[in-house]
Amino acid sequence: MANEIQFGVDVGGTFTDILVRRERDGSIISAFKVLSTPSSPAEAIFNGIEKFFEEPANSEYRDAKFRLFHATTVGTNTLIEKKGARTALVTTRGFRDILALRRQVRPRLYDLAPVISPPLVQRDLRFEVDERMSFDGKVITALSPSEIDGAIEKIRQSGVDSVAICLLHSYANDSHERALAGAIKSRIPKVYVTMSSDVCPEFREFERTSTATVNSYLGPSVLKYMQSLHARLSSKGALVLSIVKSNGGLTSAVNAGRYPVHLIESGPAAGIMASAALGKALEIPDLICFDMGGTTAKVGVVIAGQPRLTTEFYADRFVDGKDVGGYPIKSPVIDVIEIGAGGGSLAAVALGGLLKVGPHSAGSSPGPACYGLGGDKPTVTDAHLIVGHLSAGTYGPRGISLDRNLAVEAMKKHVAAPLNWSVERAAHGVIELATAHMIEMVRIATLQRGLDPRDFALIAYGGGGPLHACDIANDIGISPVIVPPYPGLFSAIGTLLGRIRHDFVKTLLCDLLQIQQESLISGFADLENKAAVLLTAEETQHSDDAAIKLQRSLDVRFKGQLFEVNVPIDDGALPPPAELDSRFRKIYKALYNYELPDHATEIVNLRLVTVFGAGTARVPNYNSKKDGVRQRRQLRDPAGKSHEVTVIARDAIGPKEVIHGPCIIEDIGATVRVREGQTVTAIGLGALMIENAVRS
C-alpha cells in the first residue's frame, strides 16, 4: 500500500519515544514522547500508536498497515530488578557451585568487604547429573535414563518455571544436553528450557553457565511479553514486529523469546547504530556516542564507521554506583558503558554533607518534581529548569509542562537547605556533579580501552545528552560535538536502520596449521545450518532486499595465551590453514606491535554472522521549516545573578547557517546548550555541529 508506515519505538525508563516514518519515501511523519509504563511496558507503546492515529493530521493513515521496530528494556529491567523466573540449573556432577565460585578476579581488588552479584539460581535449585564429556566431545560417562528421570523429578518437585542446562564440554558434544532438554520439554512442557550448547556453544565453563542461566532467568517474562505484544499488534494491523538485539541487528518476536539474553543492550544498541549511519552520511567515521535519557547515560564508540563490538559483557555490573561484578554473557554486543545518571537522577545530601546525584531515578512515576505528577525530590531535570536551561512550557511527552516553583521547592528542601546553599548554587552543583560522572564514563569508554577521545567527534542525543555534551567535550578536549536530527528520539531512528542479524560461534580448539581444511568447511557448514533454522522464524517482509550475507571469521591465538584475536575470512573459498596463520600474525603485529615467530597458533572458535537484507542504512531526511522563533531568556549563575542568552527553535536554523554561542537551541525532544566561544553550524541531514570558535 502506498501509505504503509513504520513505527520506531524505544522504551526507556522515563519516556517511550515514538517515531513514525512513511515507507514510500522514508520521510518522518511524526516524532513524540509518551510517559513509560514500567509495570506494563507495552501500554506506553499502544498509547503512542493511538495518539498518532487520533491526530487529525494523520487521518490518511488510520487504515494503513504498519511495521513496528522496537528497542526493548524488558530483559534488562527484569535482570536489574531481580524479577526473573524461579530457575533451576542442571549441570555435571561436581559443577554445582560454578555460579557462586565465579572467577578469581574480584571487581574491586583491594576491597576488604566486596559485594558480588548474587547467583540467579539458589543452591538448592542446582541439580547434578552423573555424565561427562571430554574436551574433544568423547563420552567419558554416558547420561543414563535413570539420571534423566531423577533430574526431571527434582525439577517437578521444585516447582520452577525455567531450567538452564549446562553440562561439561557440551560445546564439543551436545548429545547429553539435547537428550535432557527433550525429556524435560515433553514431560514438563510448561517449563522454559535453555541449553548452553544452543545459546552459548563456547568453552569457559563459568561464562557459558552464566549465559545459559541468564537466558532462562529472563525467558518466561520476555517470551510472555513478546507473544502478547505480537498478538496485540497483529490485531491492530501490524505486518511485522522486529526487535533490536544487543549487536545492533533485528530479530523476530519468536527468536527474541528464544534468546532473551541477546536483548540486554537493545536500547543503547539502537542509538549507536543510528550514530554510525549518521557518521557515514556526514563523513565523520570516528564517534563517541553519548546518550543521556531520563534514567541512565550510555557511551559507546564508532570506529571507521563501525560500532565497537565485544563478544563478552557483564550485565547488571554497577549497582548503586558500585562495581559488583555482574553476570557475564558470551554474546556479541555493541560495547556500551552505562551509569545511573539521567535527567531523572535524584539529587540528595549523603552522610557527611556530600552532594550525591544518582544512581536512583525518579523514573516516569512519580518523575521529577517539576512534572507535577507527585514527585517531591529534586532531579537533574529540576536543576536545569531552575537555572533556566529548560523552558517552563510544554516539554518532553505531550501534555507535560514543567513547573519551576515545584523544582525550586524540592531543591531547597533536599539539597540547598541541608548544605546551607542558595537554590541556584545547589542546582549548578547538581548539574556539575552529573556532568563529572559522565566525563568519567567517556574516559572509561575510551582511555581505558586504549583510545584517545580527542581523535573522535562526540555525538550527543537523548533528552539530556545535548544539555551536557559541550561541557563534557570541553573538559576532555573533544571537538566537534554533533547533535543529530530528532536528538531526543534518535534511538528510535536507530530501530528503523537495522537488518536482521544473527551471530553464531563454535569452539574448536586445535592447532591451526595441523587442522584439515575439510574440518573447517564442515564446522562452518554446521553454523550455516543453524542460521537457516533461525531465519525461518524471521518476519522478513520488512526488507526489500532478500539477500543473505554470510561473514565468516576465526578466533585465533598463540598457543598458551588466554585471549584470542578475530581473523576475518573474505567471501569465496576458504583459504588454506597456512594463509590463515599468516593473516593472524599480520593482525596480531598490527594490534600489539610485536611478533612471536617461534610460537604455534591455535584456533579457538569459528564464527559466522548472518545478515538478512543487507543494505545501506540511511538516516531519514530532515526538512528545516525555517519558521521557528528566537527569543531571549534569563539564566541564573551559582550566585543567583541573571544574564540573558538567545533561545532558538531548531526549525529557525537554516542549512549551513552559523550561530555564535552562548545560546540555547530547543530541538525535538531535547535542548542543546552551547557555551560561550563556540559556534553552531547546520551541516546537513538536520545535524548540528558545535565547534570552538576560531579567534583572529
XYZ file of C-alpha atoms in Angstrom:
696
model
C 0.000 0.000 0.000
C 1.200 3.484 -0.827
C 0.600 4.778 2.704
C 2.224 1.966 4.673
C 4.177 3.275 7.644
C 6.831 2.191 10.131
C 6.877 2.847 13.870
C 10.258 3.091 15.561
C 9.818 2.635 19.302
C 12.406 2.987 22.056
C 11.111 2.217 25.545
C 13.110 3.968 28.243
C 12.827 4.149 31.997
C 11.086 7.543 31.896
C 9.834 8.099 28.342
C 8.819 5.912 25.436
C 9.927 7.503 22.161
C 7.704 7.104 19.116
C 8.891 7.936 15.619
C 6.743 7.311 12.533
C 8.238 7.026 9.041
C 6.475 6.771 5.683
C 7.794 3.773 3.751
C 7.496 5.061 0.193
C 9.915 7.984 0.636
C 11.440 7.441 4.092
C 10.220 10.781 5.439
C 9.360 11.302 9.109
C 5.648 11.873 9.649
C 5.610 12.285 13.419
C 8.004 12.168 16.382
C 6.942 12.438 20.007
C 7.289 11.019 23.524
C 4.837 9.427 25.922
C 5.408 8.528 29.544
C 6.666 4.984 30.007
C 4.553 2.482 31.926
C 7.123 0.379 33.825
C 4.604 -2.107 35.196
C 3.431 -2.883 31.659
C 5.861 -1.513 29.016
C 3.583 -2.395 26.105
C 0.902 0.016 27.317
C 3.114 3.001 26.538
C 3.667 1.630 23.025
C -0.048 1.324 22.376
C -0.672 4.741 23.949
C 1.778 6.167 21.421
C 0.231 4.307 18.481
C -3.246 5.503 19.454
C -2.044 9.089 19.857
C -0.634 9.024 16.344
C -3.769 7.639 14.719
C -6.018 10.015 16.703
C -4.283 13.114 15.320
C -6.471 14.727 12.628
C -3.358 15.394 10.530
C -2.739 11.634 10.336
C -6.237 10.645 9.208
C -4.972 9.255 5.880
C -3.006 6.584 7.781
C -5.778 5.246 10.022
C -6.350 2.211 7.827
C -2.695 1.779 6.908
C -0.755 -1.394 7.511
C 2.308 -0.764 9.605
C 5.523 -2.364 10.788
C 6.899 -1.831 14.270
C 10.588 -1.804 15.201
C 11.196 -1.987 18.910
C 14.158 -1.398 21.231
C 13.119 -3.051 24.470
C 14.180 -2.886 28.114
C 12.063 -5.814 29.298
C 15.007 -8.181 29.697
C 17.267 -5.512 31.165
C 14.729 -4.400 33.767
C 13.880 -7.981 34.706
C 17.536 -8.647 35.453
C 18.191 -5.377 37.285
C 15.073 -5.693 39.429
C 15.704 -9.421 40.040
C 12.149 -10.250 38.975
C 13.048 -13.144 36.701
C 11.685 -16.672 36.752
C 12.316 -19.141 39.526
C 15.088 -21.021 37.752
C 16.848 -24.364 38.190
C 20.286 -25.291 36.882
C 21.141 -28.839 35.777
C 24.870 -29.493 35.493
C 27.500 -32.220 35.576
C 28.219 -33.694 38.989
C 30.913 -31.641 40.703
C 29.994 -28.356 38.997
C 27.009 -27.377 41.124
C 28.657 -24.289 42.597
C 30.205 -22.778 39.490
C 27.812 -19.785 39.573
C 28.874 -18.955 43.122
C 32.600 -19.620 42.674
C 32.810 -17.358 39.587
C 36.345 -16.315 38.648
C 39.320 -15.485 40.841
C 39.350 -11.834 39.812
C 37.307 -9.535 42.048
C 35.608 -6.412 40.627
C 37.462 -4.232 43.161
C 40.803 -5.767 44.019
C 41.526 -4.045 47.347
C 38.007 -4.010 48.747
C 38.116 -5.914 52.047
C 34.349 -6.341 52.121
C 33.395 -6.930 48.482
C 29.790 -7.186 47.386
C 29.339 -9.609 44.488
C 26.279 -10.114 42.283
C 24.289 -12.973 43.842
C 23.764 -16.160 41.789
C 20.473 -16.128 39.906
C 19.877 -19.763 40.934
C 19.857 -20.604 44.628
C 21.921 -23.610 45.672
C 19.043 -25.973 46.409
C 17.839 -25.483 42.814
C 21.147 -26.536 41.275
C 20.858 -30.215 40.365
C 23.678 -32.536 39.332
C 23.627 -35.500 36.963
C 26.214 -38.243 36.505
C 27.586 -37.709 32.990
C 30.777 -36.403 31.471
C 32.198 -35.398 28.109
C 35.853 -34.847 27.315
C 37.039 -31.531 25.898
C 37.021 -33.024 22.400
C 33.476 -34.397 22.662
C 34.170 -38.027 23.565
C 31.766 -39.634 26.039
C 33.509 -40.440 29.325
C 30.363 -41.169 31.370
C 27.114 -41.705 29.499
C 23.923 -39.980 30.647
C 21.594 -42.818 31.677
C 17.776 -42.795 31.505
C 17.652 -43.065 35.307
C 19.722 -39.883 35.655
C 17.323 -38.076 33.308
C 14.333 -39.376 35.297
C 15.923 -38.257 38.565
C 16.645 -34.766 37.275
C 13.108 -34.355 35.919
C 11.603 -35.443 39.232
C 13.704 -32.864 41.107
C 12.631 -30.175 38.644
C 8.987 -31.124 39.001
C 9.118 -31.117 42.810
C 10.943 -27.785 42.933
C 8.112 -26.030 41.098
C 10.463 -23.921 38.978
C 9.318 -22.036 35.903
C 12.572 -22.272 33.996
C 15.584 -24.572 33.622
C 19.113 -23.912 32.402
C 21.097 -26.974 31.286
C 24.873 -26.645 31.234
C 26.795 -29.925 31.059
C 30.571 -30.098 30.952
C 32.097 -29.633 27.464
C 28.700 -29.669 25.744
C 30.114 -27.203 23.211
C 32.084 -30.162 21.813
C 29.223 -32.689 22.014
C 25.707 -31.604 22.921
C 24.021 -35.024 22.761
C 23.534 -35.228 26.540
C 22.074 -31.721 26.740
C 19.702 -32.447 23.860
C 18.528 -35.684 25.449
C 17.887 -33.996 28.782
C 16.183 -30.941 27.259
C 13.955 -33.092 25.055
C 12.801 -35.143 28.029
C 12.036 -32.049 30.119
C 10.071 -30.383 27.326
C 7.983 -33.486 26.678
C 7.239 -34.274 30.329
C 7.044 -30.753 31.831
C 6.001 -28.702 28.805
C 5.246 -25.505 30.743
C 8.856 -25.135 31.864
C 11.112 -22.821 29.834
C 14.326 -24.652 28.876
C 17.720 -23.298 27.784
C 20.614 -25.465 26.608
C 24.049 -23.898 26.966
C 25.045 -25.608 23.705
C 22.259 -23.688 21.975
C 22.702 -20.213 23.437
C 26.485 -20.297 24.014
C 28.383 -23.230 22.431
C 31.771 -21.959 23.647
C 34.346 -23.176 26.119
C 34.955 -21.441 29.513
C 32.501 -23.113 31.839
C 31.587 -20.217 34.140
C 30.749 -17.809 31.321
C 28.794 -20.470 29.418
C 26.830 -21.434 32.540
C 26.144 -17.786 33.344
C 24.887 -17.062 29.812
C 22.524 -20.040 29.833
C 21.274 -19.157 33.317
C 20.571 -15.523 32.430
C 18.696 -16.678 29.327
C 16.451 -18.984 31.371
C 16.038 -16.419 34.140
C 14.714 -13.869 31.630
C 12.989 -16.341 29.331
C 9.434 -16.648 30.712
C 8.858 -12.906 31.189
C 10.390 -11.931 27.837
C 8.562 -14.716 25.990
C 5.234 -13.697 27.533
C 5.874 -10.048 26.632
C 6.797 -10.867 23.044
C 3.815 -13.138 22.499
C 1.382 -10.630 23.990
C 2.856 -7.676 22.089
C 2.871 -9.583 18.797
C -0.771 -10.652 19.226
C -1.998 -7.161 20.093
C -0.076 -5.554 17.261
C -1.415 -8.092 14.772
C -4.953 -7.262 15.841
C -4.252 -3.596 15.071
C -2.950 -4.272 11.571
C 0.782 -4.661 12.148
C 2.563 -6.627 9.441
C 5.864 -7.140 11.258
C 7.290 -6.836 14.758
C 11.083 -6.597 14.776
C 13.144 -6.410 17.969
C 16.540 -4.718 18.245
C 19.280 -7.013 19.596
C 22.357 -6.095 21.615
C 24.504 -6.500 18.482
C 22.502 -3.793 16.690
C 20.669 -6.239 14.413
C 16.995 -7.127 14.325
C 15.162 -10.322 15.113
C 11.585 -11.587 15.242
C 9.479 -11.831 18.390
C 9.801 -15.630 18.171
C 13.593 -15.607 18.181
C 13.683 -12.845 20.785
C 11.625 -15.057 23.084
C 14.022 -17.940 22.489
C 17.175 -15.867 23.149
C 16.252 -13.041 25.563
C 19.887 -12.872 26.675
C 20.591 -11.236 23.297
C 18.360 -8.242 24.166
C 20.104 -6.854 27.256
C 21.557 -3.792 25.461
C 18.740 -3.368 22.951
C 18.086 0.344 23.515
C 21.708 1.574 23.590
C 22.478 -0.537 20.516
C 19.766 1.238 18.515
C 21.241 4.653 19.323
C 24.760 3.633 18.368
C 23.556 2.116 15.087
C 21.854 5.427 14.283
C 25.062 7.275 15.192
C 27.131 5.087 12.870
C 24.691 5.676 9.995
C 24.713 9.435 10.519
C 28.504 9.465 10.817
C 28.829 7.686 7.468
C 26.454 10.128 5.810
C 28.366 13.129 7.213
C 31.775 11.507 6.533
C 32.661 11.575 10.242
C 33.695 7.944 10.777
C 35.011 8.080 14.365
C 32.431 8.920 17.017
C 31.932 8.799 20.755
C 28.204 8.181 21.158
C 26.727 9.849 24.244
C 23.112 9.058 25.100
C 21.559 10.616 28.211
C 17.959 9.687 28.839
C 15.706 10.039 31.834
C 17.182 7.191 33.864
C 20.667 6.370 32.572
C 23.529 7.698 30.492
C 25.335 5.484 27.978
C 28.556 5.821 25.991
C 29.695 3.715 23.046
C 32.291 4.122 20.305
C 32.117 4.007 16.498
C 35.473 3.444 14.768
C 35.867 3.775 10.985
C 32.086 3.807 10.636
C 31.502 0.588 12.615
C 30.203 0.276 16.181
C 32.752 -1.294 18.502
C 31.636 -4.836 19.338
C 32.659 -7.170 22.136
C 31.914 -10.885 22.445
C 31.541 -10.830 26.226
C 29.993 -8.311 28.585
C 28.807 -8.135 32.169
C 25.131 -7.338 32.629
C 23.913 -5.505 35.750
C 27.512 -4.811 36.719
C 27.001 -1.489 38.514
C 24.585 -1.343 41.458
C 24.217 1.889 43.432
C 27.304 3.130 41.630
C 29.499 0.194 42.718
C 31.067 -2.490 40.543
C 29.624 -5.783 41.825
C 30.855 -7.996 39.010
C 27.554 -8.505 37.210
C 26.594 -11.530 35.133
C 28.930 -12.462 32.257
C 27.195 -13.050 28.959
C 29.014 -14.571 25.988
C 27.240 -12.943 23.090
C 28.242 -10.305 20.515
C 27.100 -6.932 21.822
C 27.833 -3.327 20.987
C 30.322 -2.202 23.637
C 28.492 0.225 25.939
C 29.300 1.828 29.291
C 26.171 2.691 31.270
C 25.643 4.518 34.558
C 22.648 5.717 36.545
C 22.888 9.377 35.525
C 19.915 10.697 33.600
C 17.536 13.612 33.664
C 15.515 11.846 36.344
C 18.517 11.018 38.568
C 17.774 12.032 42.148
C 19.918 14.590 43.955
C 20.422 14.286 47.711
C 22.843 15.078 50.515
C 24.593 11.944 51.745
C 26.131 11.274 55.131
C 28.952 13.690 55.832
C 27.272 16.509 53.921
C 28.309 15.346 50.466
C 26.160 16.085 47.434
C 25.107 12.941 45.580
C 23.436 12.565 42.166
C 22.059 9.159 41.113
C 22.133 6.274 40.557
C 18.493 6.130 41.670
C 15.968 7.784 39.370
C 12.537 9.312 39.705
C 11.579 7.434 36.532
C 8.245 8.190 34.910
C 6.301 7.694 38.119
C 6.389 9.969 40.021
C 9.015 11.637 37.806
C 10.972 14.827 38.528
C 9.380 17.284 40.938
C 8.781 19.814 38.152
C 6.492 17.417 36.282
C 3.801 17.896 38.908
C 2.997 14.184 38.958
C 3.690 13.644 42.647
C 7.477 13.649 42.752
C 8.893 15.731 45.606
C 12.633 15.072 45.265
C 14.968 17.124 43.034
C 16.499 15.681 39.885
C 18.940 16.793 37.194
C 15.959 17.975 35.119
C 14.772 20.141 38.032
C 18.270 21.650 38.281
C 18.309 22.602 34.589
C 14.864 24.186 34.903
C 15.921 26.223 37.945
C 18.948 27.771 36.216
C 16.995 28.428 33.008
C 18.345 25.848 30.579
C 14.865 24.393 30.097
C 11.635 26.166 29.281
C 8.676 26.004 31.649
C 6.447 25.419 28.642
C 5.498 22.099 27.124
C 8.411 19.667 27.268
C 9.120 16.012 26.573
C 5.940 13.958 26.300
C 2.777 15.616 25.179
C 0.825 17.184 27.996
C 3.776 17.618 30.391
C 4.522 21.197 31.445
C 7.426 21.979 33.743
C 6.687 23.859 36.971
C 9.739 25.806 38.181
C 8.198 26.512 41.585
C 7.934 22.795 42.319
C 11.553 22.303 41.241
C 12.739 25.151 43.495
C 10.792 23.790 46.452
C 12.256 20.292 46.062
C 15.833 21.555 45.534
C 15.615 23.883 48.520
C 14.280 21.200 50.873
C 16.550 18.303 49.932
C 19.800 19.963 48.798
C 20.097 23.721 49.353
C 18.889 23.887 52.971
C 20.948 20.897 54.262
C 24.091 22.399 52.681
C 23.213 25.994 53.558
C 23.438 26.931 49.886
C 21.245 29.058 47.658
C 18.880 27.182 45.372
C 20.851 28.352 42.315
C 24.152 27.148 43.766
C 22.572 23.799 44.594
C 21.170 23.448 41.068
C 24.540 24.227 39.468
C 26.196 21.758 41.844
C 23.802 19.011 40.758
C 24.464 19.731 37.066
C 28.250 19.828 37.547
C 28.305 16.591 39.532
C 26.135 14.791 36.966
C 28.464 16.071 34.222
C 31.508 14.850 36.163
C 30.012 11.338 36.305
C 29.535 11.387 32.547
C 33.034 12.728 31.873
C 34.417 9.764 33.800
C 32.181 7.431 31.787
C 33.577 8.794 28.492
C 37.110 8.262 29.784
C 36.327 4.658 30.738
C 34.886 4.005 27.270
C 37.957 5.446 25.531
C 41.152 5.870 27.560
C 40.726 2.599 29.442
C 40.318 0.849 26.086
C 43.431 2.407 24.593
C 41.631 5.121 22.612
C 42.365 8.856 22.634
C 38.990 10.647 22.912
C 40.474 13.692 21.166
C 40.591 11.640 17.954
C 36.786 11.421 17.916
C 33.752 13.642 17.495
C 31.160 13.482 20.270
C 27.613 12.795 19.079
C 25.057 13.659 21.769
C 21.442 12.546 21.883
C 18.699 11.505 24.245
C 16.629 14.037 26.150
C 19.594 15.215 28.231
C 22.641 14.465 26.070
C 22.844 17.831 24.250
C 22.471 19.676 27.567
C 25.743 18.257 28.910
C 27.721 17.448 25.748
C 29.599 20.733 25.348
C 30.774 20.667 28.967
C 31.973 17.072 28.561
C 33.753 17.830 25.299
C 35.394 20.962 26.705
C 36.750 19.123 29.747
C 38.195 16.209 27.745
C 39.326 18.201 24.705
C 36.926 16.725 22.141
C 35.871 18.670 19.057
C 33.443 18.824 17.395
C 30.164 17.968 19.100
C 27.437 16.655 16.772
C 23.763 16.932 17.647
C 21.761 14.627 15.345
C 18.287 15.234 13.918
C 15.473 14.451 16.355
C 18.047 14.159 19.171
C 15.509 13.336 21.855
C 14.273 10.379 19.810
C 17.437 9.390 17.999
C 17.493 5.811 19.317
C 14.007 5.354 17.837
C 15.525 6.245 14.461
C 18.123 3.552 15.089
C 15.446 0.885 15.380
C 14.473 1.606 11.760
C 18.009 1.306 10.375
C 18.923 -2.246 11.340
C 18.851 -5.509 9.419
C 18.112 -8.997 10.662
C 21.340 -10.290 12.160
C 22.373 -13.464 13.965
C 25.821 -14.355 15.317
C 26.927 -17.972 15.650
C 30.007 -19.480 17.264
C 31.509 -22.936 17.624
C 34.533 -23.758 19.798
C 37.097 -25.924 18.000
C 40.396 -25.741 19.989
C 43.056 -27.199 17.693
C 46.404 -26.273 16.127
C 45.804 -24.034 13.143
C 48.494 -25.497 10.901
C 47.517 -29.082 11.690
C 43.779 -28.871 11.044
C 42.358 -30.310 7.852
C 40.635 -27.729 5.686
C 37.679 -30.117 5.389
C 37.156 -29.800 9.163
C 36.893 -26.020 8.834
C 34.473 -26.330 5.943
C 32.365 -28.802 7.920
C 32.383 -26.569 11.014
C 31.162 -23.544 9.079
C 28.512 -25.704 7.395
C 27.159 -26.626 10.842
C 26.865 -22.934 11.706
C 25.120 -22.189 8.411
C 22.573 -24.945 9.115
C 21.816 -23.383 12.486
C 21.450 -19.995 10.808
C 18.955 -21.402 8.328
C 16.754 -22.635 11.185
C 16.662 -19.237 12.880
C 15.990 -17.393 9.623
C 12.848 -19.462 9.056
C 11.419 -17.835 12.210
C 12.124 -14.308 10.973
C 9.466 -11.971 9.642
C 11.238 -10.834 6.526
C 8.567 -8.778 4.818
C 10.066 -5.518 6.057
C 13.074 -5.806 3.754
C 13.016 -5.237 0.034
C 16.461 -6.794 -0.294
C 16.162 -10.517 0.338
C 19.885 -11.253 0.116
C 21.518 -13.153 2.984
C 25.094 -12.101 3.621
C 27.427 -14.505 5.445
C 30.511 -13.208 7.265
C 32.957 -15.894 8.418
C 35.859 -15.479 10.812
C 38.139 -17.359 13.191
C 39.237 -16.616 16.754
C 42.960 -17.438 16.834
C 45.683 -17.101 19.480
C 49.254 -18.110 20.062
C 49.351 -21.377 21.948
C 49.476 -20.779 25.684
C 47.751 -17.390 25.568
C 44.415 -16.772 27.293
C 42.792 -14.465 24.776
C 42.274 -14.612 21.048
C 42.198 -12.308 18.026
C 39.467 -12.377 15.409
C 40.618 -13.114 11.848
C 38.044 -12.256 9.148
C 37.657 -14.555 6.150
C 36.774 -12.989 2.813
C 33.855 -14.171 0.725
C 34.589 -17.117 -1.508
C 36.641 -20.231 -0.942
C 38.060 -20.886 2.497
C 41.822 -20.134 2.496
C 44.226 -22.938 3.458
C 45.451 -23.056 7.092
C 48.879 -21.652 6.181
C 47.321 -18.492 4.754
C 45.046 -18.123 7.808
C 48.103 -18.424 10.038
C 49.812 -15.645 8.071
C 46.740 -13.395 8.324
C 46.570 -13.873 12.085
C 50.233 -12.940 12.520
C 49.772 -9.747 10.495
C 46.706 -8.723 12.522
C 48.472 -9.554 15.775
C 51.508 -7.458 14.782
C 49.259 -4.516 13.849
C 47.439 -4.727 17.195
C 50.368 -5.242 19.553
C 53.387 -4.111 17.515
C 55.384 -7.286 18.090
C 55.517 -10.805 16.690
C 56.083 -14.292 18.135
C 57.610 -16.079 15.132
C 58.505 -19.274 17.022
C 55.100 -19.752 18.652
C 52.462 -22.097 17.249
C 48.985 -20.755 16.541
C 45.716 -22.239 17.740
C 42.134 -21.961 16.533
C 39.710 -21.305 19.390
C 36.358 -20.544 17.722
C 34.667 -20.470 14.343
C 32.309 -17.520 13.938
C 29.538 -16.822 11.447
C 27.452 -13.664 11.137
C 24.317 -13.783 9.009
C 22.781 -10.505 7.886
C 19.478 -10.586 6.054
C 18.559 -7.774 3.713
C 21.995 -6.165 3.988
C 21.992 -2.669 2.589
C 22.945 0.918 3.314
C 21.156 2.197 6.405
C 20.279 5.847 5.872
C 19.155 8.479 8.347
C 15.805 9.986 7.246
C 15.855 13.371 5.545
C 15.251 16.355 7.794
C 13.330 19.307 6.424
C 14.038 22.574 8.225
C 10.861 24.639 8.313
C 12.696 27.937 8.913
C 9.651 29.188 10.820
C 10.887 28.747 14.392
C 11.159 31.617 16.831
C 14.115 33.300 18.519
C 13.812 34.889 21.912
C 15.808 35.876 24.984
C 15.847 34.054 28.310
C 17.322 34.754 31.723
C 19.847 32.245 33.047
C 20.946 32.227 36.683
C 24.536 31.649 37.740
C 25.544 29.930 41.035
C 25.431 33.294 42.843
C 21.854 33.871 41.682
C 22.745 36.633 39.210
C 20.915 36.687 35.878
C 22.179 37.104 32.339
C 20.427 36.786 29.009
C 21.063 34.293 26.239
C 19.389 33.740 22.915
C 16.967 30.810 22.698
C 16.485 29.448 19.185
C 13.970 26.921 17.913
C 15.701 24.263 15.795
C 13.345 24.965 12.902
C 14.634 28.533 12.758
C 18.150 27.441 11.755
C 18.641 27.245 8.012
C 21.082 24.992 6.108
C 24.762 25.947 6.656
C 23.739 28.821 8.953
C 26.353 29.641 11.616
C 25.316 30.761 15.101
C 27.646 32.008 17.826
C 27.313 30.928 21.438
C 26.351 31.201 24.156
C 22.853 30.147 23.190
C 20.208 27.525 23.772
C 18.612 25.583 20.916
C 15.293 23.879 21.547
C 15.176 20.779 19.371
C 12.723 17.886 19.084
C 12.625 16.167 22.458
C 15.889 17.737 23.641
C 17.573 21.035 24.442
C 21.051 21.957 23.180
C 23.248 24.117 25.411
C 26.080 25.942 23.598
C 28.924 27.544 25.537
C 30.428 30.976 25.038
C 33.183 30.881 22.418
C 31.540 28.094 20.427
C 29.817 28.163 17.049
C 26.900 26.067 15.806
C 26.552 25.125 12.135
C 23.689 23.261 10.446
C 25.677 20.715 8.428
C 23.057 18.594 6.688
C 20.513 15.848 7.429
C 19.288 18.013 10.303
C 22.521 17.637 12.270
C 24.211 20.498 14.106
C 27.994 20.788 14.533
C 29.309 22.652 17.570
C 32.938 23.773 17.461
C 35.198 26.131 19.371
C 35.250 29.454 17.583
C 38.428 30.386 15.728
C 39.752 33.713 17.018
C 41.590 36.018 14.646
